[in-house]
Amino acid sequence: MRPMLDRLLNRLIVLGELDVIWPDGTSSHYAGEPGPSAAIAIHDASVIRHLAYAPGMAIGEAYMDGTLTPVNCTIYDVLHVLLASVELAEQRIPVLRAQAMFNRMTRPLAQMNNARKARRNVAHHYDLNGRLYSLFLDRDRQYSCAYFPRGDETIDEAQAAKKRHIAAKLLLDRRDLTVLDIGCGWGGMALTLARDYGAKVTGITLSVEQLTEARARAQAEGLSDRVNFELIDYRAVDRQFDRIVSVGMFEHVGLPNYQAYFETIHRCLKPDGVALVHAIGRFDGPAATSPWLAKYIFPGGYSPALSEVFGPLERSRLRSTDIEILRLHYAKTLSHWRRRFAANRDTIASLYDERFCRMFEFYLAGSELAFAVQDHMVFQIQLARRQDAVPLTRDYIVDTERMLARQTA
């Protein structure tokens, strides 16, 4: 199998350099145009076959198992070389092209996230030990793309800026507006909207761990009278709200359920209401979730192209009143998380084990590079049932953000 993997790497590395130390101690050098460089050691000959036939899955599993290790570099450096080259060479390498085609064909089945499967998928990632997330996220546990108006913000500043940016688009212009937070996480957004904007918020989640933490936070902050958290699927909500916000949840909906998702927003939004969906997308058109990511991190997850979003959205009869693309903001966010994870690695290993740490390192590094060198981005779509629900120009967004920033300075 070594000759097959050797041919694959020769064709794949078109940007940067990669050195490979084989199980017998010999080494090979692969190089393309000037770019990033890295080196790996393969410790088990059986790994070579898996890397040759299913590289997208095999490299992550081999790193987790310790049968493939970076040499004088990190897994981030290794993935930087590989992912930057894949972006350029994938379509001319048969095994990668076949894998991408298979993933596309099986995508609908993988994303059939009915209520039962959705709860199981959420538990896989979000019902982990709550302390884990406190060790690499910001103080508010915002587990979604932050917003960097200057570019040099701390993670806490950038996440606060993200919440201001979203609040401005929600037009929270008076107290006691009712807000539905779909996919409320550990409650940070809901608590912020209640505390700082006087909203009455219902946050929904499918994670028992998140529900427990969110309710405890509301109680501790004295906001239980303004914020209610429920363990419920979004499709089961049967009330109307003045505002609806959904941050980092659309990625878990699954392509077959987009119609139901937007129809739920339409049904639950008052006629003069405003909604804001913040989600990961991709620039280069429809694709499929990495098989490694789907197995180990986000089962049932998918980041869509906008072309896949707007068909169901249009059929829901909602109006898209504002669309914004956030480029590189998530790469910056993930860079912060990756460094904080590394700084707390020993503590995290005591919660789980070494294999878990390597899994999370692979996830954070690969995700950061998906935004930095591949086609991933974040989109925010403001929605309404009526065209006149929001002002005619976008000036109010910037004006409101600046006002809010001065108030919290």
Coordinates of C-alpha atoms in Angstrom, one line a residue:
M1 CA 0.0 0.0 0.0
R2 CA 2.9 2.4 0.4
P3 CA 3.3 3.0 -3.3
M4 CA -0.4 3.9 -3.6
L5 CA -0.1 6.4 -0.7
D6 CA 3.1 7.7 -2.1
R7 CA 1.4 8.4 -5.4
L8 CA -1.5 10.1 -3.6
L9 CA 0.8 12.4 -1.7
N10 CA 2.8 13.2 -4.8
R11 CA -0.3 14.4 -6.5
L12 CA -1.9 16.0 -3.4
I13 CA 0.9 18.3 -2.1
V14 CA 0.7 21.2 -4.5
L15 CA 1.2 23.9 -1.9
G16 CA 3.8 23.6 0.8
E17 CA 5.9 20.7 1.9
L18 CA 5.3 17.4 3.8
D19 CA 7.9 15.0 5.1
V20 CA 6.7 11.4 5.9
I21 CA 8.7 9.0 8.1
W22 CA 7.5 5.5 7.3
P23 CA 7.2 2.6 9.8
D24 CA 10.5 1.1 8.6
G25 CA 12.3 4.3 9.4
T26 CA 12.8 5.5 5.8
S27 CA 11.4 8.9 4.8
S28 CA 9.9 10.7 1.8
H29 CA 9.6 14.4 0.9
Y30 CA 6.6 15.9 -1.0
A31 CA 6.7 19.5 -2.1
G32 CA 4.6 21.9 -4.2
E33 CA 4.6 25.6 -4.6
P34 CA 6.0 27.6 -1.6
G35 CA 3.8 27.3 1.4
P36 CA 3.4 25.8 4.9
S37 CA 5.5 22.8 5.9
A38 CA 5.1 19.9 8.3
A39 CA 6.3 16.4 9.0
I40 CA 4.6 13.2 10.2
A41 CA 5.7 9.8 11.4
I42 CA 3.5 6.7 10.6
H43 CA 4.1 4.1 13.3
D44 CA 1.9 1.2 12.1
A45 CA 2.0 -0.2 8.6
S46 CA -1.7 -1.0 8.7
V47 CA -2.4 2.8 8.8
I48 CA -0.9 3.2 5.3
R49 CA -3.7 1.2 3.7
H50 CA -6.4 3.2 5.5
L51 CA -4.7 6.5 4.5
A52 CA -4.6 5.4 0.9
Y53 CA -8.2 4.4 0.6
A54 CA -10.0 6.7 3.0
P55 CA -7.7 9.6 3.9
G56 CA -10.4 11.9 5.2
M57 CA -11.3 9.5 7.9
A58 CA -8.0 7.7 8.4
I59 CA -5.8 10.6 9.2
G60 CA -8.0 11.8 12.1
E61 CA -8.4 8.3 13.5
A62 CA -4.6 7.6 13.2
Y63 CA -3.8 10.8 15.1
M64 CA -6.3 10.0 17.8
D65 CA -4.8 6.5 18.2
G66 CA -1.2 7.7 18.2
T67 CA -0.3 5.7 15.1
L68 CA 0.4 8.9 13.2
T69 CA 2.2 11.7 15.0
P70 CA 3.5 15.2 13.9
V71 CA 7.2 15.5 13.9
N72 CA 8.7 18.8 15.3
C73 CA 5.3 20.5 14.6
T74 CA 1.7 20.3 15.6
I75 CA -1.4 18.6 14.0
Y76 CA -2.4 22.2 13.0
D77 CA 0.7 22.4 10.8
V78 CA 0.1 19.0 9.3
L79 CA -3.5 19.8 8.4
H80 CA -2.5 23.3 7.1
V81 CA -0.4 21.6 4.4
L82 CA -3.0 18.9 3.6
L83 CA -6.1 21.1 3.6
A84 CA -4.5 24.0 1.6
S85 CA -3.5 21.4 -1.0
V86 CA -6.8 19.5 -1.0
E87 CA -8.6 22.8 -1.9
L88 CA -6.5 23.0 -5.0
A89 CA -6.1 19.3 -6.0
E90 CA -9.1 17.4 -4.9
Q91 CA -10.9 17.2 -8.3
R92 CA -7.9 15.6 -10.1
I93 CA -7.3 12.8 -7.5
P94 CA -9.6 9.8 -8.1
V95 CA -9.8 8.6 -4.5
L96 CA -10.6 12.1 -3.2
R97 CA -13.1 12.7 -5.9
A98 CA -14.8 9.3 -5.3
Q99 CA -15.0 10.0 -1.6
A100 CA -16.5 13.4 -2.1
M101 CA -19.1 11.9 -4.5
F102 CA -20.0 9.1 -2.1
N103 CA -20.4 11.6 0.8
R104 CA -22.7 13.7 -1.4
M105 CA -24.8 10.7 -2.3
T106 CA -25.2 9.5 1.3
R107 CA -25.7 13.0 2.7
P108 CA -29.6 13.0 2.8
L109 CA -29.6 9.8 4.9
A110 CA -26.9 11.1 7.3
Q111 CA -28.9 14.3 7.8
M112 CA -32.4 12.8 8.4
N113 CA -32.5 14.5 11.8
N114 CA -36.0 13.8 13.1
A115 CA -36.7 14.8 16.7
R116 CA -35.4 11.6 18.2
K117 CA -32.2 11.5 16.2
A118 CA -31.6 15.2 16.7
R119 CA -31.7 14.8 20.5
R120 CA -29.2 11.9 20.2
N121 CA -26.9 13.9 17.9
V122 CA -27.0 16.9 20.3
A123 CA -26.2 14.7 23.3
H124 CA -23.1 13.3 21.5
H125 CA -21.3 16.6 21.6
Y126 CA -23.1 19.0 24.0
D127 CA -23.8 16.6 26.9
L128 CA -20.1 16.2 27.6
N129 CA -18.6 17.3 30.9
G130 CA -19.6 21.0 31.3
R131 CA -16.2 21.9 32.7
L132 CA -14.6 21.0 29.3
Y133 CA -16.3 24.0 27.6
S134 CA -15.4 26.4 30.4
L135 CA -11.8 25.6 29.8
F136 CA -11.6 26.8 26.2
L137 CA -14.6 29.0 25.5
D138 CA -15.1 32.6 26.7
R139 CA -16.6 33.4 30.1
D140 CA -20.2 33.4 28.7
R141 CA -19.6 30.0 27.0
Q142 CA -20.5 31.3 23.5
Y143 CA -19.9 28.2 21.3
S144 CA -20.3 30.0 18.0
C145 CA -18.4 32.4 15.8
A146 CA -17.4 35.6 17.5
Y147 CA -17.3 39.0 15.8
F148 CA -14.0 41.0 15.5
P149 CA -14.8 44.6 14.4
R150 CA -11.1 45.6 14.9
G151 CA -9.5 42.2 14.5
D152 CA -7.5 42.3 17.7
E153 CA -10.2 41.7 20.3
T154 CA -9.9 39.2 23.1
I155 CA -12.3 36.2 22.8
D156 CA -14.5 37.8 25.5
E157 CA -14.6 41.1 23.7
A158 CA -15.3 39.5 20.4
Q159 CA -18.2 37.4 21.8
A160 CA -19.7 40.4 23.5
A161 CA -19.4 42.2 20.1
K162 CA -21.2 39.3 18.4
K163 CA -24.1 39.5 20.8
R164 CA -24.3 43.3 20.2
H165 CA -24.2 42.8 16.5
I166 CA -27.1 40.3 16.6
A167 CA -29.1 42.4 19.1
A168 CA -28.8 45.4 16.8
K169 CA -30.3 43.3 13.9
L170 CA -33.1 42.1 16.1
L171 CA -34.3 45.6 16.7
L172 CA -34.8 45.3 20.4
D173 CA -36.2 48.8 20.6
R174 CA -38.4 48.5 23.6
R175 CA -38.7 46.4 26.8
D176 CA -40.7 43.2 27.2
L177 CA -40.4 42.0 23.6
T178 CA -40.8 38.3 23.6
V179 CA -37.8 36.4 22.1
L180 CA -37.5 32.7 21.1
D181 CA -33.8 31.5 21.2
I182 CA -33.6 28.3 19.1
G183 CA -30.6 26.3 20.2
C184 CA -29.9 28.4 23.3
G185 CA -26.7 26.6 24.4
W186 CA -25.7 27.4 27.9
G187 CA -28.0 30.4 27.9
G188 CA -25.6 33.2 27.3
M189 CA -27.5 34.9 24.5
A190 CA -30.8 34.6 26.2
L191 CA -29.5 36.0 29.5
T192 CA -27.8 38.9 27.7
L193 CA -31.0 39.8 25.8
A194 CA -33.0 39.7 29.1
R195 CA -30.4 41.5 31.3
D196 CA -29.2 44.2 28.8
Y197 CA -32.3 44.7 26.6
G198 CA -35.2 44.0 28.8
A199 CA -36.5 41.1 26.7
K200 CA -38.6 38.1 27.9
V201 CA -36.8 35.1 26.4
T202 CA -37.7 31.5 25.9
G203 CA -34.6 29.4 25.2
I204 CA -34.9 25.9 23.8
T205 CA -32.3 23.2 23.6
L206 CA -32.1 19.4 23.2
S207 CA -29.1 19.1 25.6
V208 CA -29.8 18.1 29.2
E209 CA -26.4 19.4 30.3
Q210 CA -27.0 22.8 28.6
L211 CA -30.5 23.0 30.0
T212 CA -29.3 22.4 33.6
E213 CA -26.5 25.0 33.3
A214 CA -28.7 27.6 31.6
R215 CA -31.4 27.3 34.3
A216 CA -28.8 27.6 37.0
R217 CA -27.3 30.7 35.5
A218 CA -30.7 32.3 35.2
Q219 CA -31.4 31.6 38.8
A220 CA -28.0 32.9 39.9
E221 CA -28.4 36.2 38.0
G222 CA -32.0 36.7 39.3
L223 CA -33.4 36.5 35.7
S224 CA -35.7 33.4 36.1
D225 CA -38.7 35.7 35.8
R226 CA -37.5 37.0 32.4
V227 CA -35.8 33.9 30.9
N228 CA -37.3 30.4 30.6
F229 CA -35.3 27.5 29.3
E230 CA -37.0 24.4 27.9
L231 CA -35.9 21.0 26.6
I232 CA -37.9 20.9 23.4
D233 CA -37.4 20.4 19.7
Y234 CA -37.8 23.5 17.6
R235 CA -40.6 21.9 15.5
A236 CA -42.7 21.5 18.7
V237 CA -42.9 25.2 19.6
D238 CA -46.5 26.4 19.3
R239 CA -46.4 30.1 20.4
Q240 CA -45.7 33.3 18.6
F241 CA -42.9 35.7 19.5
D242 CA -41.9 39.3 18.7
R243 CA -38.3 38.2 17.9
I244 CA -36.6 34.9 17.1
V245 CA -32.9 34.3 17.2
S246 CA -30.9 31.1 16.3
V247 CA -27.2 31.1 16.7
G248 CA -25.0 28.1 15.7
M249 CA -28.0 25.7 15.5
F250 CA -28.9 25.7 11.8
E251 CA -25.8 23.5 11.2
H252 CA -27.5 20.7 13.1
V253 CA -30.9 20.9 11.3
G254 CA -29.9 18.8 8.3
L255 CA -30.7 19.5 4.7
P256 CA -34.0 17.5 4.5
N257 CA -35.4 19.6 7.4
Y258 CA -34.7 23.1 6.2
Q259 CA -38.2 23.6 5.0
A260 CA -39.6 22.6 8.5
Y261 CA -37.1 24.9 10.2
F262 CA -38.1 28.0 8.2
E263 CA -41.7 27.2 8.4
T264 CA -41.4 27.0 12.2
I265 CA -39.8 30.5 12.2
H266 CA -42.7 31.8 10.0
R267 CA -45.3 30.1 12.2
C268 CA -43.7 31.3 15.5
L269 CA -42.9 34.9 14.4
K270 CA -45.5 37.6 14.9
P271 CA -46.6 39.4 11.7
D272 CA -44.5 42.4 12.6
G273 CA -41.6 40.4 14.1
V274 CA -37.9 40.1 13.2
A275 CA -35.7 36.9 13.2
L276 CA -32.0 36.4 12.9
V277 CA -30.3 33.2 11.8
H278 CA -26.5 33.0 12.4
A279 CA -24.9 29.8 10.9
I280 CA -21.9 28.3 9.2
G281 CA -22.0 28.1 5.4
R282 CA -19.7 27.5 2.5
F283 CA -18.7 29.6 -0.5
D284 CA -18.1 26.9 -3.1
G285 CA -21.5 25.3 -3.5
P286 CA -23.1 22.1 -2.0
A287 CA -20.7 19.5 -0.6
A288 CA -20.8 17.1 2.4
T289 CA -19.6 17.0 6.0
S290 CA -16.2 15.5 6.6
P291 CA -16.8 11.8 7.5
W292 CA -14.5 12.1 10.5
L293 CA -16.3 15.2 11.8
A294 CA -19.7 13.5 11.3
K295 CA -18.6 10.4 13.2
Y296 CA -16.7 11.9 16.1
I297 CA -17.9 15.5 16.6
F298 CA -21.2 16.5 14.9
P299 CA -23.3 13.5 13.8
G300 CA -26.0 14.7 11.5
G301 CA -24.3 18.1 11.0
Y302 CA -23.9 20.0 7.8
S303 CA -22.8 23.5 6.8
P304 CA -24.7 24.5 3.6
A305 CA -24.1 26.6 0.6
L306 CA -26.5 29.5 0.4
S307 CA -28.0 28.0 -2.7
E308 CA -29.3 25.2 -0.5
V309 CA -30.7 27.6 2.0
F310 CA -32.7 29.9 -0.1
G311 CA -35.0 27.4 -1.8
P312 CA -36.6 26.3 1.5
L313 CA -36.5 29.8 2.8
E314 CA -38.4 31.2 -0.2
R315 CA -41.0 28.5 0.1
S316 CA -41.6 29.4 3.8
R317 CA -42.9 32.9 2.7
L318 CA -40.4 34.7 5.0
R319 CA -38.6 37.8 3.6
S320 CA -34.9 38.0 3.7
T321 CA -34.4 41.6 4.9
D322 CA -30.6 41.5 5.4
I323 CA -27.8 39.1 4.6
E324 CA -24.2 39.4 5.8
I325 CA -21.2 37.2 5.3
L326 CA -18.6 37.0 8.0
R327 CA -15.3 36.1 6.5
L328 CA -12.4 34.8 8.7
H329 CA -14.2 35.7 11.9
Y330 CA -14.6 32.0 12.8
A331 CA -11.0 31.3 11.9
K332 CA -10.0 33.9 14.5
T333 CA -12.5 32.5 17.0
L334 CA -11.2 29.0 16.6
S335 CA -7.6 30.2 16.9
H336 CA -8.5 31.5 20.4
W337 CA -10.3 28.3 21.3
R338 CA -7.3 26.2 20.1
R339 CA -4.8 28.1 22.1
R340 CA -7.0 28.0 25.3
F341 CA -7.5 24.3 24.8
A342 CA -3.7 23.8 24.6
A343 CA -3.2 25.9 27.7
N344 CA -5.6 23.7 29.7
R345 CA -4.8 20.4 28.1
D346 CA -3.6 18.7 31.2
T347 CA -6.8 19.5 33.0
I348 CA -8.9 18.4 30.1
A349 CA -7.0 15.1 29.9
S350 CA -7.8 14.5 33.6
L351 CA -11.5 14.9 32.7
Y352 CA -11.3 12.4 29.8
D353 CA -8.1 10.9 28.4
E354 CA -5.3 11.4 25.9
R355 CA -7.2 10.1 22.9
F356 CA -10.1 12.5 23.7
C357 CA -7.6 15.4 23.7
R358 CA -6.1 14.4 20.4
M359 CA -9.6 14.1 19.0
F360 CA -10.5 17.7 20.1
E361 CA -7.2 19.1 18.9
F362 CA -7.8 17.6 15.4
Y363 CA -11.3 19.0 15.4
L364 CA -10.3 22.5 16.5
A365 CA -7.3 22.7 14.1
G366 CA -9.2 21.3 11.1
S367 CA -12.2 23.6 11.8
E368 CA -10.0 26.7 12.0
L369 CA -8.3 25.8 8.7
A370 CA -11.7 25.2 7.0
F371 CA -12.4 28.9 7.5
A372 CA -8.8 30.1 7.0
V373 CA -7.8 28.2 3.8
Q374 CA -10.9 26.4 2.6
D375 CA -14.4 27.5 1.7
H376 CA -16.2 27.9 5.0
M377 CA -17.7 31.2 6.2
V378 CA -20.6 32.3 8.5
F379 CA -23.8 34.0 7.3
Q380 CA -26.4 36.0 9.1
I381 CA -29.8 36.2 7.6
Q382 CA -32.3 38.6 9.0
L383 CA -35.9 37.5 8.4
A384 CA -39.4 39.0 8.6
R385 CA -42.9 38.3 7.5
R386 CA -43.4 41.8 6.3
Q387 CA -41.0 43.9 4.2
D388 CA -41.6 47.0 6.4
A389 CA -40.7 45.3 9.7
V390 CA -37.1 46.8 9.5
P391 CA -35.8 50.2 8.5
L392 CA -35.1 50.9 4.8
T393 CA -31.3 51.1 5.2
R394 CA -28.7 49.2 7.3
D395 CA -27.5 52.3 9.1
Y396 CA -29.5 51.4 12.2
I397 CA -27.3 48.3 12.7
V398 CA -24.0 50.2 13.0
D399 CA -25.6 53.1 14.9
T400 CA -27.2 50.7 17.5
E401 CA -24.0 48.7 17.9
R402 CA -21.9 51.8 18.5
M403 CA -24.4 53.1 21.1
L404 CA -24.4 49.7 22.8
A405 CA -20.6 49.5 22.9
R406 CA -20.5 53.0 24.5
Q407 CA -23.0 51.9 27.1
T408 CA -20.9 48.9 28.1
A409 CA -17.5 50.5 27.9

